[in-house]
Amino acid sequence: MSSPKTLLITGVSSGFGRAIAQEALAAGHRVVGTVRNAEARQSFEALAAARAFARILDVTDFDAIDSVIAEVEADIGPVDVLVNNAGYGHEGVMEESPLEDMRRQFDVNVFGAVAMMKAVLPYMRGRRRGHILNITSMGGFITMPGIAYYCGSKFALEGISDTLGKEVAAFGIAVTAVAPGSFRTDWAGRSMLRTPRSIADYDALFDPIRKGREEKSGKQLGDPRKAARTMLAIIDSDSPPSHLLLGSDALELVREKLATSAAEIDKWEAVTRSTDG
């Protein structure tokens, strides 16, 4: 570790957020974590006296974010790294899933992350340094039946991250989209919002997928602590990646998707070129 940093991590009560916070504290960094209530605040701040700071914040409370960031900058210190971790998975066949579920998914996974970035960027830009890590998913590259809203939100965050990275590189600010595969977090367990089934035509396709996901929850290959250590190494890098896959399953599935896409592009190349004037 080159020097201690101050990390602002959203959603530190469980999953990747908790793992990143714990590893960062163990490495000597300071961590400001967002939590949802006073009990979670007390629990988090007990992890490391004088280096673990919690702030009660729902990332969908967009009007509150700027003032929380301003207070952190003034009272705790400059935010060197923002880790946009807060998010959840929605599972449901698209035709069965209410639009309101999609709005909620995007409010948390996309709009909340963007609001956090917009709040920290003026400070990072003024200092001409900073790093933003957005936790996306292999579902931001590949798709699977039954998680259309989730994949849509992660595709969006991948694209926003990539674009932002090009906009702020000249100011010494790095942006990395971290796309994990299947890890032993609560994503497929208590954290997932599931739309009830209602259309029998989808039973054969989706019922085995839902059952398999529930059965594998907590038994996934990926270790959140190892992922956290990898992310800490990324923020310490002089040339961090703009996109980083985590997990051998993500690597295999994304490579397969890219190969399939390349083959389809080649197959339809003549049609693609035919539209030129």
PDB file of C-alpha atoms in Angstrom:
ATOM      1  CA  MET A   1       0.000   0.000   0.000  1.00  0.00           C
ATOM      2  CA  SER A   2       1.516   3.311  -1.081  1.00  0.00           C
ATOM      3  CA  SER A   3      -0.316   5.484   1.444  1.00  0.00           C
ATOM      4  CA  PRO A   4      -3.497   5.390   3.530  1.00  0.00           C
ATOM      5  CA  LYS A   5      -6.579   6.554   1.668  1.00  0.00           C
ATOM      6  CA  THR A   6     -10.086   7.588   2.615  1.00  0.00           C
ATOM      7  CA  LEU A   7     -12.669   5.356   0.975  1.00  0.00           C
ATOM      8  CA  LEU A   8     -16.373   6.148   0.771  1.00  0.00           C
ATOM      9  CA  ILE A   9     -18.279   2.893   0.295  1.00  0.00           C
ATOM     10  CA  THR A  10     -22.021   2.667  -0.162  1.00  0.00           C
ATOM     11  CA  GLY A  11     -23.840  -0.229   1.463  1.00  0.00           C
ATOM     12  CA  VAL A  12     -21.329  -1.510   4.032  1.00  0.00           C
ATOM     13  CA  SER A  13     -23.686  -3.606   6.129  1.00  0.00           C
ATOM     14  CA  SER A  14     -23.202  -6.799   4.128  1.00  0.00           C
ATOM     15  CA  GLY A  15     -21.840  -8.402   0.973  1.00  0.00           C
ATOM     16  CA  PHE A  16     -19.079  -6.802  -1.043  1.00  0.00           C
ATOM     17  CA  GLY A  17     -19.476  -3.499   0.793  1.00  0.00           C
ATOM     18  CA  ARG A  18     -18.736  -5.072   4.157  1.00  0.00           C
ATOM     19  CA  ALA A  19     -15.874  -7.151   2.765  1.00  0.00           C
ATOM     20  CA  ILE A  20     -14.211  -4.174   1.061  1.00  0.00           C
ATOM     21  CA  ALA A  21     -14.597  -2.054   4.191  1.00  0.00           C
ATOM     22  CA  GLN A  22     -13.089  -4.718   6.452  1.00  0.00           C
ATOM     23  CA  GLU A  23     -10.136  -5.340   4.155  1.00  0.00           C
ATOM     24  CA  ALA A  24      -9.547  -1.606   3.721  1.00  0.00           C
ATOM     25  CA  LEU A  25      -9.558  -1.044   7.471  1.00  0.00           C
ATOM     26  CA  ALA A  26      -7.203  -3.970   7.974  1.00  0.00           C
ATOM     27  CA  ALA A  27      -4.853  -2.394   5.424  1.00  0.00           C
ATOM     28  CA  GLY A  28      -4.768   0.898   7.341  1.00  0.00           C
ATOM     29  CA  HIS A  29      -7.210   2.945   5.266  1.00  0.00           C
ATOM     30  CA  ARG A  30     -10.029   5.090   6.608  1.00  0.00           C
ATOM     31  CA  VAL A  31     -13.533   4.117   5.543  1.00  0.00           C
ATOM     32  CA  VAL A  32     -16.738   6.092   5.439  1.00  0.00           C
ATOM     33  CA  GLY A  33     -19.606   3.682   4.917  1.00  0.00           C
ATOM     34  CA  THR A  34     -23.249   4.366   4.199  1.00  0.00           C
ATOM     35  CA  VAL A  35     -25.789   2.422   6.267  1.00  0.00           C
ATOM     36  CA  ARG A  36     -29.553   2.424   6.613  1.00  0.00           C
ATOM     37  CA  ASN A  37     -30.111   2.867  10.367  1.00  0.00           C
ATOM     38  CA  ALA A  38     -28.534   3.776  13.713  1.00  0.00           C
ATOM     39  CA  GLU A  39     -27.934   0.160  14.722  1.00  0.00           C
ATOM     40  CA  ALA A  40     -25.956  -0.509  11.547  1.00  0.00           C
ATOM     41  CA  ARG A  41     -24.037   2.721  12.108  1.00  0.00           C
ATOM     42  CA  GLN A  42     -22.954   1.630  15.561  1.00  0.00           C
ATOM     43  CA  SER A  43     -21.980  -1.826  14.313  1.00  0.00           C
ATOM     44  CA  PHE A  44     -19.855  -0.440  11.519  1.00  0.00           C
ATOM     45  CA  GLU A  45     -18.059   2.210  13.546  1.00  0.00           C
ATOM     46  CA  ALA A  46     -17.138  -0.458  16.122  1.00  0.00           C
ATOM     47  CA  LEU A  47     -14.956  -2.158  13.484  1.00  0.00           C
ATOM     48  CA  ALA A  48     -12.136   0.368  13.911  1.00  0.00           C
ATOM     49  CA  ALA A  49     -12.131   3.291  16.300  1.00  0.00           C
ATOM     50  CA  ALA A  50     -11.224   6.597  14.629  1.00  0.00           C
ATOM     51  CA  ARG A  51     -10.980   5.006  11.152  1.00  0.00           C
ATOM     52  CA  ALA A  52     -14.488   3.614  10.520  1.00  0.00           C
ATOM     53  CA  PHE A  53     -17.157   6.266  10.026  1.00  0.00           C
ATOM     54  CA  ALA A  54     -20.768   5.562   9.147  1.00  0.00           C
ATOM     55  CA  ARG A  55     -23.329   7.857   7.638  1.00  0.00           C
ATOM     56  CA  ILE A  56     -27.025   7.020   7.427  1.00  0.00           C
ATOM     57  CA  LEU A  57     -27.952   7.415   3.774  1.00  0.00           C
ATOM     58  CA  ASP A  58     -30.304   5.802   1.284  1.00  0.00           C
ATOM     59  CA  VAL A  59     -28.710   6.295  -2.150  1.00  0.00           C
ATOM     60  CA  THR A  60     -32.178   6.890  -3.594  1.00  0.00           C
ATOM     61  CA  ASP A  61     -32.593   9.944  -1.351  1.00  0.00           C
ATOM     62  CA  PHE A  62     -31.025  12.053  -4.068  1.00  0.00           C
ATOM     63  CA  ASP A  63     -31.650  15.377  -2.311  1.00  0.00           C
ATOM     64  CA  ALA A  64     -29.623  14.268   0.733  1.00  0.00           C
ATOM     65  CA  ILE A  65     -26.496  13.023  -1.027  1.00  0.00           C
ATOM     66  CA  ASP A  66     -24.761  16.347  -1.735  1.00  0.00           C
ATOM     67  CA  SER A  67     -24.998  17.507   1.876  1.00  0.00           C
ATOM     68  CA  VAL A  68     -23.706  14.174   3.215  1.00  0.00           C
ATOM     69  CA  ILE A  69     -20.690  14.322   0.890  1.00  0.00           C
ATOM     70  CA  ALA A  70     -20.018  17.949   1.809  1.00  0.00           C
ATOM     71  CA  GLU A  71     -20.098  17.049   5.506  1.00  0.00           C
ATOM     72  CA  VAL A  72     -17.746  14.090   4.983  1.00  0.00           C
ATOM     73  CA  GLU A  73     -15.285  16.267   3.052  1.00  0.00           C
ATOM     74  CA  ALA A  74     -15.387  18.977   5.736  1.00  0.00           C
ATOM     75  CA  ASP A  75     -15.385  16.856   8.890  1.00  0.00           C
ATOM     76  CA  ILE A  76     -13.570  13.623   7.974  1.00  0.00           C
ATOM     77  CA  GLY A  77     -11.389  14.584   5.050  1.00  0.00           C
ATOM     78  CA  PRO A  78     -10.989  14.364   1.281  1.00  0.00           C
ATOM     79  CA  VAL A  79     -12.580  11.309  -0.316  1.00  0.00           C
ATOM     80  CA  ASP A  80      -9.861   9.565  -2.314  1.00  0.00           C
ATOM     81  CA  VAL A  81     -11.963   6.627  -3.493  1.00  0.00           C
ATOM     82  CA  LEU A  82     -15.697   6.209  -4.038  1.00  0.00           C
ATOM     83  CA  VAL A  83     -16.924   2.624  -4.156  1.00  0.00           C
ATOM     84  CA  ASN A  84     -20.469   2.441  -5.499  1.00  0.00           C
ATOM     85  CA  ASN A  85     -21.494  -0.885  -4.030  1.00  0.00           C
ATOM     86  CA  ALA A  86     -25.096  -0.316  -2.903  1.00  0.00           C
ATOM     87  CA  GLY A  87     -27.463  -2.306  -5.070  1.00  0.00           C
ATOM     88  CA  TYR A  88     -29.607  -5.398  -5.254  1.00  0.00           C
ATOM     89  CA  GLY A  89     -30.886  -7.958  -7.714  1.00  0.00           C
ATOM     90  CA  HIS A  90     -34.394  -8.177  -9.115  1.00  0.00           C
ATOM     91  CA  GLU A  91     -35.510 -11.541 -10.412  1.00  0.00           C
ATOM     92  CA  GLY A  92     -38.573 -12.004 -12.561  1.00  0.00           C
ATOM     93  CA  VAL A  93     -39.697 -12.746 -16.103  1.00  0.00           C
ATOM     94  CA  MET A  94     -39.971  -9.370 -17.814  1.00  0.00           C
ATOM     95  CA  GLU A  95     -43.581  -9.791 -18.941  1.00  0.00           C
ATOM     96  CA  GLU A  96     -44.586 -10.662 -15.383  1.00  0.00           C
ATOM     97  CA  SER A  97     -42.584  -7.922 -13.647  1.00  0.00           C
ATOM     98  CA  PRO A  98     -44.265  -4.558 -12.906  1.00  0.00           C
ATOM     99  CA  LEU A  99     -42.668  -1.408 -14.269  1.00  0.00           C
ATOM    100  CA  GLU A 100     -42.449  -0.120 -10.711  1.00  0.00           C
ATOM    101  CA  ASP A 101     -39.992  -2.918  -9.962  1.00  0.00           C
ATOM    102  CA  MET A 102     -37.847  -1.706 -12.846  1.00  0.00           C
ATOM    103  CA  ARG A 103     -37.949   1.883 -11.603  1.00  0.00           C
ATOM    104  CA  ARG A 104     -36.814   0.787  -8.156  1.00  0.00           C
ATOM    105  CA  GLN A 105     -34.035  -1.346  -9.648  1.00  0.00           C
ATOM    106  CA  PHE A 106     -32.703   1.550 -11.695  1.00  0.00           C
ATOM    107  CA  ASP A 107     -33.146   4.076  -8.863  1.00  0.00           C
ATOM    108  CA  VAL A 108     -30.819   2.049  -6.644  1.00  0.00           C
ATOM    109  CA  ASN A 109     -28.391   0.460  -9.110  1.00  0.00           C
ATOM    110  CA  VAL A 110     -28.067   3.334 -11.596  1.00  0.00           C
ATOM    111  CA  PHE A 111     -29.463   6.661 -10.401  1.00  0.00           C
ATOM    112  CA  GLY A 112     -28.118   6.197  -6.874  1.00  0.00           C
ATOM    113  CA  ALA A 113     -24.643   5.395  -8.189  1.00  0.00           C
ATOM    114  CA  VAL A 114     -24.704   8.346 -10.590  1.00  0.00           C
ATOM    115  CA  ALA A 115     -25.877  10.709  -7.852  1.00  0.00           C
ATOM    116  CA  MET A 116     -22.969   9.609  -5.654  1.00  0.00           C
ATOM    117  CA  MET A 117     -20.492  10.150  -8.505  1.00  0.00           C
ATOM    118  CA  LYS A 118     -21.863  13.601  -9.268  1.00  0.00           C
ATOM    119  CA  ALA A 119     -21.510  14.538  -5.596  1.00  0.00           C
ATOM    120  CA  VAL A 120     -17.854  13.528  -5.233  1.00  0.00           C
ATOM    121  CA  LEU A 121     -16.605  14.635  -8.644  1.00  0.00           C
ATOM    122  CA  PRO A 122     -16.317  18.393  -7.920  1.00  0.00           C
ATOM    123  CA  TYR A 123     -13.991  17.623  -4.992  1.00  0.00           C
ATOM    124  CA  MET A 124     -11.928  15.058  -6.889  1.00  0.00           C
ATOM    125  CA  ARG A 125     -11.704  17.312  -9.932  1.00  0.00           C
ATOM    126  CA  GLY A 126     -10.587  20.231  -7.792  1.00  0.00           C
ATOM    127  CA  ARG A 127      -7.792  18.095  -6.291  1.00  0.00           C
ATOM    128  CA  ARG A 128      -6.946  16.560  -9.686  1.00  0.00           C
ATOM    129  CA  ARG A 129      -7.012  13.051  -8.232  1.00  0.00           C
ATOM    130  CA  GLY A 130      -9.433  10.347  -7.251  1.00  0.00           C
ATOM    131  CA  HIS A 131     -10.740   6.911  -8.128  1.00  0.00           C
ATOM    132  CA  ILE A 132     -14.293   5.687  -8.594  1.00  0.00           C
ATOM    133  CA  LEU A 133     -15.088   1.980  -8.443  1.00  0.00           C
ATOM    134  CA  ASN A 134     -18.542   0.986  -9.631  1.00  0.00           C
ATOM    135  CA  ILE A 135     -19.576  -2.539  -8.702  1.00  0.00           C
ATOM    136  CA  THR A 136     -21.453  -3.788 -11.745  1.00  0.00           C
ATOM    137  CA  SER A 137     -21.807  -7.477 -12.618  1.00  0.00           C
ATOM    138  CA  MET A 138     -21.078 -10.036 -15.289  1.00  0.00           C
ATOM    139  CA  GLY A 139     -24.780  -9.322 -15.891  1.00  0.00           C
ATOM    140  CA  GLY A 140     -23.567  -6.040 -17.377  1.00  0.00           C
ATOM    141  CA  PHE A 141     -21.996  -8.053 -20.211  1.00  0.00           C
ATOM    142  CA  ILE A 142     -24.076 -11.219 -20.477  1.00  0.00           C
ATOM    143  CA  THR A 143     -27.777 -11.864 -19.962  1.00  0.00           C
ATOM    144  CA  MET A 144     -29.811 -14.677 -18.450  1.00  0.00           C
ATOM    145  CA  PRO A 145     -33.576 -15.246 -18.502  1.00  0.00           C
ATOM    146  CA  GLY A 146     -35.349 -13.838 -15.484  1.00  0.00           C
ATOM    147  CA  ILE A 147     -33.107 -10.917 -14.588  1.00  0.00           C
ATOM    148  CA  ALA A 148     -33.858  -8.427 -17.370  1.00  0.00           C
ATOM    149  CA  TYR A 149     -34.225  -5.438 -15.048  1.00  0.00           C
ATOM    150  CA  TYR A 150     -31.030  -6.296 -13.176  1.00  0.00           C
ATOM    151  CA  CYS A 151     -28.995  -6.852 -16.332  1.00  0.00           C
ATOM    152  CA  GLY A 152     -30.399  -3.658 -17.804  1.00  0.00           C
ATOM    153  CA  SER A 153     -29.263  -1.683 -14.767  1.00  0.00           C
ATOM    154  CA  LYS A 154     -25.773  -3.177 -14.873  1.00  0.00           C
ATOM    155  CA  PHE A 155     -25.405  -2.660 -18.631  1.00  0.00           C
ATOM    156  CA  ALA A 156     -26.328   0.981 -17.970  1.00  0.00           C
ATOM    157  CA  LEU A 157     -23.768   1.380 -15.176  1.00  0.00           C
ATOM    158  CA  GLU A 158     -21.066  -0.230 -17.322  1.00  0.00           C
ATOM    159  CA  GLY A 159     -21.733   2.255 -20.116  1.00  0.00           C
ATOM    160  CA  ILE A 160     -21.883   5.237 -17.782  1.00  0.00           C
ATOM    161  CA  SER A 161     -18.641   4.185 -16.089  1.00  0.00           C
ATOM    162  CA  ASP A 162     -16.831   3.811 -19.406  1.00  0.00           C
ATOM    163  CA  THR A 163     -18.014   7.194 -20.646  1.00  0.00           C
ATOM    164  CA  LEU A 164     -17.220   8.975 -17.379  1.00  0.00           C
ATOM    165  CA  GLY A 165     -13.730   7.510 -17.380  1.00  0.00           C
ATOM    166  CA  LYS A 166     -13.050   9.228 -20.709  1.00  0.00           C
ATOM    167  CA  GLU A 167     -14.459  12.520 -19.439  1.00  0.00           C
ATOM    168  CA  VAL A 168     -12.396  12.744 -16.248  1.00  0.00           C
ATOM    169  CA  ALA A 169      -9.105  11.066 -17.169  1.00  0.00           C
ATOM    170  CA  ALA A 170      -7.475  14.442 -17.854  1.00  0.00           C
ATOM    171  CA  PHE A 171      -8.211  15.452 -14.242  1.00  0.00           C
ATOM    172  CA  GLY A 172      -6.297  12.534 -12.734  1.00  0.00           C
ATOM    173  CA  ILE A 173      -9.504  10.650 -11.873  1.00  0.00           C
ATOM    174  CA  ALA A 174      -9.776   6.948 -12.686  1.00  0.00           C
ATOM    175  CA  VAL A 175     -13.046   5.067 -13.113  1.00  0.00           C
ATOM    176  CA  THR A 176     -13.172   1.283 -12.878  1.00  0.00           C
ATOM    177  CA  ALA A 177     -16.261  -0.845 -13.447  1.00  0.00           C
ATOM    178  CA  VAL A 178     -15.801  -4.048 -11.459  1.00  0.00           C
ATOM    179  CA  ALA A 179     -17.941  -6.910 -12.774  1.00  0.00           C
ATOM    180  CA  PRO A 180     -18.127  -9.883 -10.396  1.00  0.00           C
ATOM    181  CA  GLY A 181     -19.432 -13.287 -11.312  1.00  0.00           C
ATOM    182  CA  SER A 182     -21.122 -15.497  -8.718  1.00  0.00           C
ATOM    183  CA  PHE A 183     -19.872 -14.767  -5.188  1.00  0.00           C
ATOM    184  CA  ARG A 184     -20.958 -15.872  -1.743  1.00  0.00           C
ATOM    185  CA  THR A 185     -22.964 -12.758  -0.884  1.00  0.00           C
ATOM    186  CA  ASP A 186     -26.651 -12.241  -0.141  1.00  0.00           C
ATOM    187  CA  TRP A 187     -27.365 -11.226  -3.756  1.00  0.00           C
ATOM    188  CA  ALA A 188     -29.388 -14.367  -4.581  1.00  0.00           C
ATOM    189  CA  GLY A 189     -30.690 -14.726  -1.019  1.00  0.00           C
ATOM    190  CA  ARG A 190     -32.360 -12.233   1.272  1.00  0.00           C
ATOM    191  CA  SER A 191     -31.213  -9.243  -0.790  1.00  0.00           C
ATOM    192  CA  MET A 192     -33.013 -10.322  -3.963  1.00  0.00           C
ATOM    193  CA  LEU A 193     -36.454  -9.005  -4.834  1.00  0.00           C
ATOM    194  CA  ARG A 194     -38.469 -11.704  -6.612  1.00  0.00           C
ATOM    195  CA  THR A 195     -41.599 -11.053  -8.656  1.00  0.00           C
ATOM    196  CA  PRO A 196     -44.280 -13.738  -8.144  1.00  0.00           C
ATOM    197  CA  ARG A 197     -44.937 -16.073 -11.075  1.00  0.00           C
ATOM    198  CA  SER A 198     -48.167 -15.550 -13.027  1.00  0.00           C
ATOM    199  CA  ILE A 199     -47.828 -16.775 -16.651  1.00  0.00           C
ATOM    200  CA  ALA A 200     -47.639 -20.542 -17.111  1.00  0.00           C
ATOM    201  CA  ASP A 201     -46.052 -20.283 -20.567  1.00  0.00           C
ATOM    202  CA  TYR A 202     -42.746 -19.390 -18.880  1.00  0.00           C
ATOM    203  CA  ASP A 203     -42.745 -22.293 -16.390  1.00  0.00           C
ATOM    204  CA  ALA A 204     -40.532 -24.618 -18.406  1.00  0.00           C
ATOM    205  CA  LEU A 205     -37.917 -21.957 -19.051  1.00  0.00           C
ATOM    206  CA  PHE A 206     -37.802 -20.110 -15.771  1.00  0.00           C
ATOM    207  CA  ASP A 207     -38.805 -22.395 -12.912  1.00  0.00           C
ATOM    208  CA  PRO A 208     -35.570 -24.455 -13.109  1.00  0.00           C
ATOM    209  CA  ILE A 209     -33.521 -21.257 -13.254  1.00  0.00           C
ATOM    210  CA  ARG A 210     -35.165 -19.808 -10.135  1.00  0.00           C
ATOM    211  CA  LYS A 211     -34.817 -23.110  -8.254  1.00  0.00           C
ATOM    212  CA  GLY A 212     -31.161 -23.488  -9.227  1.00  0.00           C
ATOM    213  CA  ARG A 213     -30.330 -19.931  -8.180  1.00  0.00           C
ATOM    214  CA  GLU A 214     -31.955 -20.418  -4.782  1.00  0.00           C
ATOM    215  CA  GLU A 215     -30.146 -23.725  -4.231  1.00  0.00           C
ATOM    216  CA  LYS A 216     -26.735 -22.278  -5.114  1.00  0.00           C
ATOM    217  CA  SER A 217     -27.111 -19.202  -2.908  1.00  0.00           C
ATOM    218  CA  GLY A 218     -24.283 -19.165  -0.373  1.00  0.00           C
ATOM    219  CA  LYS A 219     -22.370 -21.891  -2.204  1.00  0.00           C
ATOM    220  CA  GLN A 220     -20.965 -19.857  -5.079  1.00  0.00           C
ATOM    221  CA  LEU A 221     -17.344 -20.200  -6.108  1.00  0.00           C
ATOM    222  CA  GLY A 222     -16.349 -16.574  -5.487  1.00  0.00           C
ATOM    223  CA  ASP A 223     -14.868 -15.411  -2.167  1.00  0.00           C
ATOM    224  CA  PRO A 224     -15.920 -11.816  -1.316  1.00  0.00           C
ATOM    225  CA  ARG A 225     -12.808 -11.228   0.810  1.00  0.00           C
ATOM    226  CA  LYS A 226     -10.516 -12.138  -2.085  1.00  0.00           C
ATOM    227  CA  ALA A 227     -12.529  -9.843  -4.346  1.00  0.00           C
ATOM    228  CA  ALA A 228     -12.137  -7.048  -1.786  1.00  0.00           C
ATOM    229  CA  ARG A 229      -8.360  -7.484  -1.686  1.00  0.00           C
ATOM    230  CA  THR A 230      -8.261  -7.360  -5.470  1.00  0.00           C
ATOM    231  CA  MET A 231     -10.198  -4.083  -5.495  1.00  0.00           C
ATOM    232  CA  LEU A 232      -7.790  -2.591  -2.968  1.00  0.00           C
ATOM    233  CA  ALA A 233      -4.917  -3.532  -5.250  1.00  0.00           C
ATOM    234  CA  ILE A 234      -6.716  -1.800  -8.118  1.00  0.00           C
ATOM    235  CA  ILE A 235      -7.021   1.504  -6.264  1.00  0.00           C
ATOM    236  CA  ASP A 236      -3.302   1.305  -5.511  1.00  0.00           C
ATOM    237  CA  SER A 237      -2.401   0.807  -9.176  1.00  0.00           C
ATOM    238  CA  ASP A 238      -0.779   3.525 -11.271  1.00  0.00           C
ATOM    239  CA  SER A 239      -2.762   2.356 -14.311  1.00  0.00           C
ATOM    240  CA  PRO A 240      -6.029   0.799 -13.128  1.00  0.00           C
ATOM    241  CA  PRO A 241      -8.302  -0.931 -15.650  1.00  0.00           C
ATOM    242  CA  SER A 242     -11.506   0.679 -16.879  1.00  0.00           C
ATOM    243  CA  HIS A 243     -13.241  -2.706 -16.654  1.00  0.00           C
ATOM    244  CA  LEU A 244     -12.353  -5.666 -14.444  1.00  0.00           C
ATOM    245  CA  LEU A 245     -14.037  -9.069 -14.361  1.00  0.00           C
ATOM    246  CA  LEU A 246     -13.875 -10.996 -11.097  1.00  0.00           C
ATOM    247  CA  GLY A 247     -14.288 -14.755 -10.974  1.00  0.00           C
ATOM    248  CA  SER A 248     -13.556 -17.568 -13.404  1.00  0.00           C
ATOM    249  CA  ASP A 249     -17.258 -17.964 -14.225  1.00  0.00           C
ATOM    250  CA  ALA A 250     -17.481 -14.320 -15.295  1.00  0.00           C
ATOM    251  CA  LEU A 251     -14.351 -14.734 -17.415  1.00  0.00           C
ATOM    252  CA  GLU A 252     -15.694 -17.828 -19.185  1.00  0.00           C
ATOM    253  CA  LEU A 253     -19.198 -16.485 -19.782  1.00  0.00           C
ATOM    254  CA  VAL A 254     -18.089 -13.057 -20.991  1.00  0.00           C
ATOM    255  CA  ARG A 255     -15.491 -14.543 -23.348  1.00  0.00           C
ATOM    256  CA  GLU A 256     -18.199 -16.824 -24.742  1.00  0.00           C
ATOM    257  CA  LYS A 257     -20.543 -13.856 -25.219  1.00  0.00           C
ATOM    258  CA  LEU A 258     -17.857 -11.817 -26.996  1.00  0.00           C
ATOM    259  CA  ALA A 259     -17.026 -14.717 -29.320  1.00  0.00           C
ATOM    260  CA  THR A 260     -20.708 -15.244 -30.149  1.00  0.00           C
ATOM    261  CA  SER A 261     -21.177 -11.522 -30.786  1.00  0.00           C
ATOM    262  CA  ALA A 262     -18.118 -11.387 -33.044  1.00  0.00           C
ATOM    263  CA  ALA A 263     -19.405 -14.356 -35.061  1.00  0.00           C
ATOM    264  CA  GLU A 264     -22.812 -12.724 -35.475  1.00  0.00           C
ATOM    265  CA  ILE A 265     -21.250  -9.432 -36.559  1.00  0.00           C
ATOM    266  CA  ASP A 266     -19.186 -11.279 -39.174  1.00  0.00           C
ATOM    267  CA  LYS A 267     -22.245 -13.211 -40.414  1.00  0.00           C
ATOM    268  CA  TRP A 268     -24.228 -10.032 -40.990  1.00  0.00           C
ATOM    269  CA  GLU A 269     -21.320  -7.819 -42.131  1.00  0.00           C
ATOM    270  CA  ALA A 270     -22.593  -7.469 -45.691  1.00  0.00           C
ATOM    271  CA  VAL A 271     -26.009  -6.305 -44.474  1.00  0.00           C
ATOM    272  CA  THR A 272     -24.356  -3.895 -42.041  1.00  0.00           C
ATOM    273  CA  ARG A 273     -22.247  -2.360 -44.816  1.00  0.00           C
ATOM    274  CA  SER A 274     -25.173  -2.201 -47.230  1.00  0.00           C
ATOM    275  CA  THR A 275     -26.704   0.800 -45.468  1.00  0.00           C
ATOM    276  CA  ASP A 276     -23.804   3.146 -46.285  1.00  0.00           C
ATOM    277  CA  GLY A 277     -24.694   5.885 -48.761  1.00  0.00           C
TER     278      GLY A 277
END
